[in-house]
Structure formats: C-alpha cells, structure tokens
PDB file of C-alpha atoms and ligand atoms in Angstrom:
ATOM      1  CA  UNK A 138      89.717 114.379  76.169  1.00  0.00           C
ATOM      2  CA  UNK A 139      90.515 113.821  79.585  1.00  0.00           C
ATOM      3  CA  UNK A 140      93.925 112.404  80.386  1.00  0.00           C
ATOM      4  CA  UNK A 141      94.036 110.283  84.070  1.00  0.00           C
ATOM      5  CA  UNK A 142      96.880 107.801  85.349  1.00  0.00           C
ATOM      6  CA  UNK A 143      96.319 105.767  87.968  1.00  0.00           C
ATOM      7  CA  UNK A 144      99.171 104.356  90.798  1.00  0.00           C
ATOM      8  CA  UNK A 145      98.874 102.468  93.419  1.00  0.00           C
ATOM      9  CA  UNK A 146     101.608 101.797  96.273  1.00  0.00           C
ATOM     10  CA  UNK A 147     102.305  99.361  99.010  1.00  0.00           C
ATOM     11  CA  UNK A 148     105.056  99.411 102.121  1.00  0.00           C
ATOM     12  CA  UNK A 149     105.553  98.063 105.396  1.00  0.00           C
ATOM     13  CA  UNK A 150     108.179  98.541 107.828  1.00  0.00           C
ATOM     14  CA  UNK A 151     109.387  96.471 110.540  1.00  0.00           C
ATOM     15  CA  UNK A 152     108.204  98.324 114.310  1.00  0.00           C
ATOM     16  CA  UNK A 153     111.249  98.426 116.599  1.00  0.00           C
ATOM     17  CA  UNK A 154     112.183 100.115 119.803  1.00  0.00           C
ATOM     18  CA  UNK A 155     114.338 103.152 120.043  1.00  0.00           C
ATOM     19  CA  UNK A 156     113.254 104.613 117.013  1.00  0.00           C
ATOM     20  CA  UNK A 157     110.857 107.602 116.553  1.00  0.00           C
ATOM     21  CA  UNK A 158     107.449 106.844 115.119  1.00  0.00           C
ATOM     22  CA  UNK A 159     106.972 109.271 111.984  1.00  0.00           C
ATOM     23  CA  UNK A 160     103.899 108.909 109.781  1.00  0.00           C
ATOM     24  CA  UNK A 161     103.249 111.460 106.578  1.00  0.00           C
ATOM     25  CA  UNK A 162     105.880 113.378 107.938  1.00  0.00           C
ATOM     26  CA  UNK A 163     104.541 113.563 111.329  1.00  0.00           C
ATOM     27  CA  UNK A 164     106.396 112.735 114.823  1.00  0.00           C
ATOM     28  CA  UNK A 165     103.640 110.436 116.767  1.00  0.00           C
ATOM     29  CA  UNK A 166     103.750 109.736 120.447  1.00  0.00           C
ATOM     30  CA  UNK A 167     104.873 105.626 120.478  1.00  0.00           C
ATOM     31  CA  UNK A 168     106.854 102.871 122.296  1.00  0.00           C
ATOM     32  CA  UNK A 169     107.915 101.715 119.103  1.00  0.00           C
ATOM     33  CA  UNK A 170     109.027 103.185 115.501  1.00  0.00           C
ATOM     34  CA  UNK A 171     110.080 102.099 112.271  1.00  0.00           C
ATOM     35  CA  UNK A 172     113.053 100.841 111.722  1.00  0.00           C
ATOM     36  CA  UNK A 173     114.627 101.803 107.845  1.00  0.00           C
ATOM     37  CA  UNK A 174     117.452 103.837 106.502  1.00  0.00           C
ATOM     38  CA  UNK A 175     115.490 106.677 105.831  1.00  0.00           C
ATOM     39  CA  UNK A 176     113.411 107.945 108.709  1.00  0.00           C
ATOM     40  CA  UNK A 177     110.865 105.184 108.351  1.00  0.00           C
ATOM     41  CA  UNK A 178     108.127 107.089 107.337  1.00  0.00           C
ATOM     42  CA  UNK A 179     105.770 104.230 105.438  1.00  0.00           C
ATOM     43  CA  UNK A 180     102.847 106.259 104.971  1.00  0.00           C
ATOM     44  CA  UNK A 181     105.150 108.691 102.753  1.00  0.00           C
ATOM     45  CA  UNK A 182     106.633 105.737 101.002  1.00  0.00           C
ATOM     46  CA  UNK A 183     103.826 104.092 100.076  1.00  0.00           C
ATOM     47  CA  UNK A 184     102.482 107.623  98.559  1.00  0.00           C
ATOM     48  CA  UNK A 185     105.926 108.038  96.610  1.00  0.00           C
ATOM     49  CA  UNK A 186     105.413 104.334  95.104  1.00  0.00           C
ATOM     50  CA  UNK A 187     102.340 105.522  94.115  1.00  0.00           C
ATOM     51  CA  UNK A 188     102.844 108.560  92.372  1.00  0.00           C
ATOM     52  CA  UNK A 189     105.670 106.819  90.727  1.00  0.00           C
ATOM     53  CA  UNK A 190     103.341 103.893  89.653  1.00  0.00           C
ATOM     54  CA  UNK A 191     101.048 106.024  88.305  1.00  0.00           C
ATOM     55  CA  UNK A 192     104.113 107.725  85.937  1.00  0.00           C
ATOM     56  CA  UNK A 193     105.439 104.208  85.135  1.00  0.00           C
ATOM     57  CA  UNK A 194     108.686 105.381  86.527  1.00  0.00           C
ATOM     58  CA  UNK A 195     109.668 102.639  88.380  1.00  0.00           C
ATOM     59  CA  UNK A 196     109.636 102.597  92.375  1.00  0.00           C
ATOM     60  CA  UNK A 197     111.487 104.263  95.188  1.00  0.00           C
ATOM     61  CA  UNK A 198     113.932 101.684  95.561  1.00  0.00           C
ATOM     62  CA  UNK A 199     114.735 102.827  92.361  1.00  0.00           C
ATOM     63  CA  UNK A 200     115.108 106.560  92.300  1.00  0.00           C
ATOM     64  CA  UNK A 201     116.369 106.589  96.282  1.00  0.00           C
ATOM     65  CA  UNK A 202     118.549 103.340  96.783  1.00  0.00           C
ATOM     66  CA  UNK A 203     118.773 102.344 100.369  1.00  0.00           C
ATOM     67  CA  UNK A 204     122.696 101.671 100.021  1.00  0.00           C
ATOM     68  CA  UNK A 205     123.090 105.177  98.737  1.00  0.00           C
ATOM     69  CA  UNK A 206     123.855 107.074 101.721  1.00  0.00           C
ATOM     70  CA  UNK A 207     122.376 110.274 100.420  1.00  0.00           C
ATOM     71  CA  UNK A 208     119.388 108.514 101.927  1.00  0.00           C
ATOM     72  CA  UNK A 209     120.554 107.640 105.131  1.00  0.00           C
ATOM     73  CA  UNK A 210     117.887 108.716 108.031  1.00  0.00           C
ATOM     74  CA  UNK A 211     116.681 111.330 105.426  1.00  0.00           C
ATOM     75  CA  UNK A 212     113.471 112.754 106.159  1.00  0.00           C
ATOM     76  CA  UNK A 213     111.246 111.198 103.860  1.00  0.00           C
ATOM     77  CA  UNK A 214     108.859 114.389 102.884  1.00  0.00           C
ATOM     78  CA  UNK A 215     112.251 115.313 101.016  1.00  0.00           C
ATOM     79  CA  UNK A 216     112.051 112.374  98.439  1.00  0.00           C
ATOM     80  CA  UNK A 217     108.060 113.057  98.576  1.00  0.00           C
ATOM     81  CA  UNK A 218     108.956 116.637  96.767  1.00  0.00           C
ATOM     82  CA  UNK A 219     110.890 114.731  94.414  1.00  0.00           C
ATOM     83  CA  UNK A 220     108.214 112.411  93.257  1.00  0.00           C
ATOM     84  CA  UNK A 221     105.377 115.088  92.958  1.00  0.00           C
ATOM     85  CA  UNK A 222     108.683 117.200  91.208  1.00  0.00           C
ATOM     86  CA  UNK A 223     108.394 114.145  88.602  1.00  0.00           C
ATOM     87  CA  UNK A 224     104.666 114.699  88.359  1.00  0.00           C
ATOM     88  CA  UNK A 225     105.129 117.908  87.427  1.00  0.00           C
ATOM     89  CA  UNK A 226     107.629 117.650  84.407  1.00  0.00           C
ATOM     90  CA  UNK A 227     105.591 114.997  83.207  1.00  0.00           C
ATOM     91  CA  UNK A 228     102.581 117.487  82.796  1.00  0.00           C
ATOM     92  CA  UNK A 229     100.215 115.862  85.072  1.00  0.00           C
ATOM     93  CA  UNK A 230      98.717 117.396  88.506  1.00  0.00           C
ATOM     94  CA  UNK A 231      97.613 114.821  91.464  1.00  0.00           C
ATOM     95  CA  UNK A 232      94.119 114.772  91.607  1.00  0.00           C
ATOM     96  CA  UNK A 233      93.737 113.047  94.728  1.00  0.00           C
ATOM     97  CA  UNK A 234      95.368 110.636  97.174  1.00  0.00           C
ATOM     98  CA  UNK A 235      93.754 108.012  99.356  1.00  0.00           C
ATOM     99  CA  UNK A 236      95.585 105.474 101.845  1.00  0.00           C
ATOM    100  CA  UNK A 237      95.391 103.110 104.494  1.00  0.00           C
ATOM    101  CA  UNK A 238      97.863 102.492 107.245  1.00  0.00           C
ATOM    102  CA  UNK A 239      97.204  99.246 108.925  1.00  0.00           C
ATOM    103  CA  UNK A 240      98.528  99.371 112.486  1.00  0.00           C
ATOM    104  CA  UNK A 241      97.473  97.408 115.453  1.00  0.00           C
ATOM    105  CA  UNK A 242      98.645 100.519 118.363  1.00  0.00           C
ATOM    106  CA  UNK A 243      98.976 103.240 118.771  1.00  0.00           C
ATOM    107  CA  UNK A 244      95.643 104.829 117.757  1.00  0.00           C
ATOM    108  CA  UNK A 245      96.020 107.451 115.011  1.00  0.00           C
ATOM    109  CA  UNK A 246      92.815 108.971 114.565  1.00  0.00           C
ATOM    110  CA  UNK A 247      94.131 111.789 116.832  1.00  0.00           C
ATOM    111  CA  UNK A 248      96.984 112.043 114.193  1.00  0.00           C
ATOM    112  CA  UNK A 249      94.972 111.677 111.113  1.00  0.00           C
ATOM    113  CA  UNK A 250      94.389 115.724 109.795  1.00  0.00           C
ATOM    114  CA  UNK A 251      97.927 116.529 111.063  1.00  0.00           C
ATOM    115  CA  UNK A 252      99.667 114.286 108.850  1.00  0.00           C
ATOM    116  CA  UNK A 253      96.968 114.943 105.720  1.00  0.00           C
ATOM    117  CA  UNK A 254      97.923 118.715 106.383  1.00  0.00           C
ATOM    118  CA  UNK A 255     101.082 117.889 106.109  1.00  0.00           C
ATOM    119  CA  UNK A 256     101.280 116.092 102.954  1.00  0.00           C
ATOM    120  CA  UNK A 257      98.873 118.636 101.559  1.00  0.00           C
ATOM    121  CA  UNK A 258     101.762 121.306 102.278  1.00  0.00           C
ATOM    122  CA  UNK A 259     105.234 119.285 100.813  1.00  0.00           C
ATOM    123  CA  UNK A 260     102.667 118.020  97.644  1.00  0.00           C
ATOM    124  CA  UNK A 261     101.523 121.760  97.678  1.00  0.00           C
ATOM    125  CA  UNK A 262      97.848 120.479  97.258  1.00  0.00           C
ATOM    126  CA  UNK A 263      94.981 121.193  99.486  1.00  0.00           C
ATOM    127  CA  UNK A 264      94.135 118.910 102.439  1.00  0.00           C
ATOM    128  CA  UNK A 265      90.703 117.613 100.597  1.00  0.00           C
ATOM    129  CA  UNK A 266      92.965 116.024  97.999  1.00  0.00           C
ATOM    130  CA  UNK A 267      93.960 113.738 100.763  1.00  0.00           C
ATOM    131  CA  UNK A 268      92.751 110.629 102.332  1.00  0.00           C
ATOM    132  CA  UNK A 269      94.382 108.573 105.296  1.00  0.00           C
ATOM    133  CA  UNK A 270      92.345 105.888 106.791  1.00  0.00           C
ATOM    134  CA  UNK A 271      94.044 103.916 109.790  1.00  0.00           C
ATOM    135  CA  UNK A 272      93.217 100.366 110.503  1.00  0.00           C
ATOM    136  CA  UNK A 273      93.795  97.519 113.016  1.00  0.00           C
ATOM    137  CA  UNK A 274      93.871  93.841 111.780  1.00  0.00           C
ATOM    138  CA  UNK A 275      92.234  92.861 114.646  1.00  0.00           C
ATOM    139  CA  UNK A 276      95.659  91.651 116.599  1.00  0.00           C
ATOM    140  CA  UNK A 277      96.167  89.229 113.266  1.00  0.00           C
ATOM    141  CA  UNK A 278      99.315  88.815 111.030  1.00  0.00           C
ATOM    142  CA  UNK A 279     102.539  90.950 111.818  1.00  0.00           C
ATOM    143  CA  UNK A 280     100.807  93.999 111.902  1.00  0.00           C
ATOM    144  CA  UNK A 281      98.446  92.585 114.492  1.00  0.00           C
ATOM    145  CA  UNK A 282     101.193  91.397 116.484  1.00  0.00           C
ATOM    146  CA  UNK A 283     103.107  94.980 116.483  1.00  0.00           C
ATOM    147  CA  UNK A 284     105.760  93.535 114.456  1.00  0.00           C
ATOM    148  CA  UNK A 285     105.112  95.968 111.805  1.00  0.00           C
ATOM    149  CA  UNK A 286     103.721  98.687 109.979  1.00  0.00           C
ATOM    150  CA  UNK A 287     101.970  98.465 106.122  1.00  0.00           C
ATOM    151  CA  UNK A 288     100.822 101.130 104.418  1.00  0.00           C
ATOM    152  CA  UNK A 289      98.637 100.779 100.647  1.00  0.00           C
ATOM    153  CA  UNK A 290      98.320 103.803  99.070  1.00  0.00           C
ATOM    154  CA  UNK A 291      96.398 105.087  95.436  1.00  0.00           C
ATOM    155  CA  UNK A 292      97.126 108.517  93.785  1.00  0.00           C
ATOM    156  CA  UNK A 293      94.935 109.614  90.517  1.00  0.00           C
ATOM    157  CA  UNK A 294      96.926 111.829  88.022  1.00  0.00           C
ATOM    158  CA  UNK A 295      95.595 114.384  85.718  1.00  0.00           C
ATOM    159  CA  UNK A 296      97.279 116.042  82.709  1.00  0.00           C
ATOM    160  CA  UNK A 297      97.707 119.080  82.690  1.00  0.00           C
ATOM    161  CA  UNK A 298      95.862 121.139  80.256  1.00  0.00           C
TER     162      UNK A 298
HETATM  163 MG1   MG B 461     109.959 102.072 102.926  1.00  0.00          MG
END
C-alpha cells in the first residue's frame, strides 16, 4: 500500500521599496521587494507551509518565529532545508511541488526555470518535481495594485519504502 500526504500552503508579503525582490531563492530585477524579517522570499514560504502541512507539523511561524532573531533577514532557502530535513526523518520523500505566485509586475516568466532549478537543488530533487506558475489578477485586489505579493503552494509526500 501506497502511503501519500498531501499539504498545501499560502503567503503573501507586503511589496515595498528599497528592498530586494527574491523569489524561490532567486534575486529578480524590480522597483519593489518584499518587505519581512527574513529575506521575503514568499514563494519559499509558501512551499515550507506546505511541506509542513502535509507532515501536520504545524506552520513556519511556528518552527521559525519572526521575533526570534535567528531569523532576522535570513535567507529563506536555509529554513527550506529544514522543512524537507523534517520530511526526511519522517520517512516520506516529496513527490512533487506545484505553485502559483500571483503578482501584478514584474513579469516572471523570464525567471520561472531559474528559481524551479533552484528549489530543485536546496530540496535536492530534480527540476520536473517542480511547478511555478506566475499570475496577474488583472490590476485587481492588493496584488493587482502592487501592494503585495501571494504565493499558494501544494507539495505531495510519499513514504518512503
Ligand atoms: Mg512569509
């Protein structure tokens, strides 16, 4: 018998100026970035919440507290590591991960294999495993506006045999 978990993951971040913009651990050309303790990085977030989810282990407000300043403007791939650690000793292997960023501007298509390539390499799983989809919301609701930044993400688990 086949053993599967499934998580699912959700994060936005407000858009701000002076701040880099980094998505799935990837610096991306940008007027404005995201504005957190960590480094901001949403995409990664959402990714960790779902892996986490999909454990039953809580969320990353959890297991990283933003008042802890451990965290502070820590690069996020680093508490990525950490979740798919948790995947490990738990005796399941990601099967595969599939987000959406919803983001008015910049465009990120040009971004899109660069950032899968590099969550393939800190999850140490190949780039197929990984799916990120950008969207607009056609200029509505804050992300429309360029207020912010959300990010919904899935990840599939499978035990280990
Ligand atoms: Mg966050």
């Amino acid at each position: 018998m086949v053993n599967f978990r499934i998580g699912n993951g959700y994060d936005v971040h407000k858009l701000v100026e002076g701040r880099d913009l980094i998505l799935g651990g990837v610096k991306i050309p940008s007027d404005l970035g995201c504005l957190a303790h960590s480094d901001g990085d949403v995409l990664i977030h959402a990714v960790c919440d779902a892996l986490l989810g999909a454990l039953a282990l809580g969320d990353i407000g959890l297991h990283f507290p933003d008042n802890d300043n451990t965290y502070k403007n820590i690069d996020s791939c680093i508490l990525l590591e950490k979740c798919v650690q948790l995947v490990r000793q738990k005796g399941y292997t990601i099967g595969n991960i599939d987000t959406i960023i919803a983001m008015q501007s910049p465009k990120l298509r040009p971004h899109i294999d660069d950032m899968r390539q590099r969550l393939a390499q800190v999850m140490n799983i190949t780039i197929e495993q990984i799916s990120i989809k950008a969207t607009t919301t056609e200029r509505l609701g804050f992300e429309g506006r360029r207020e912010g930044v959300s990010v919904y993400a899935t990840a599939l688990l499978v035990a280990e045999q």
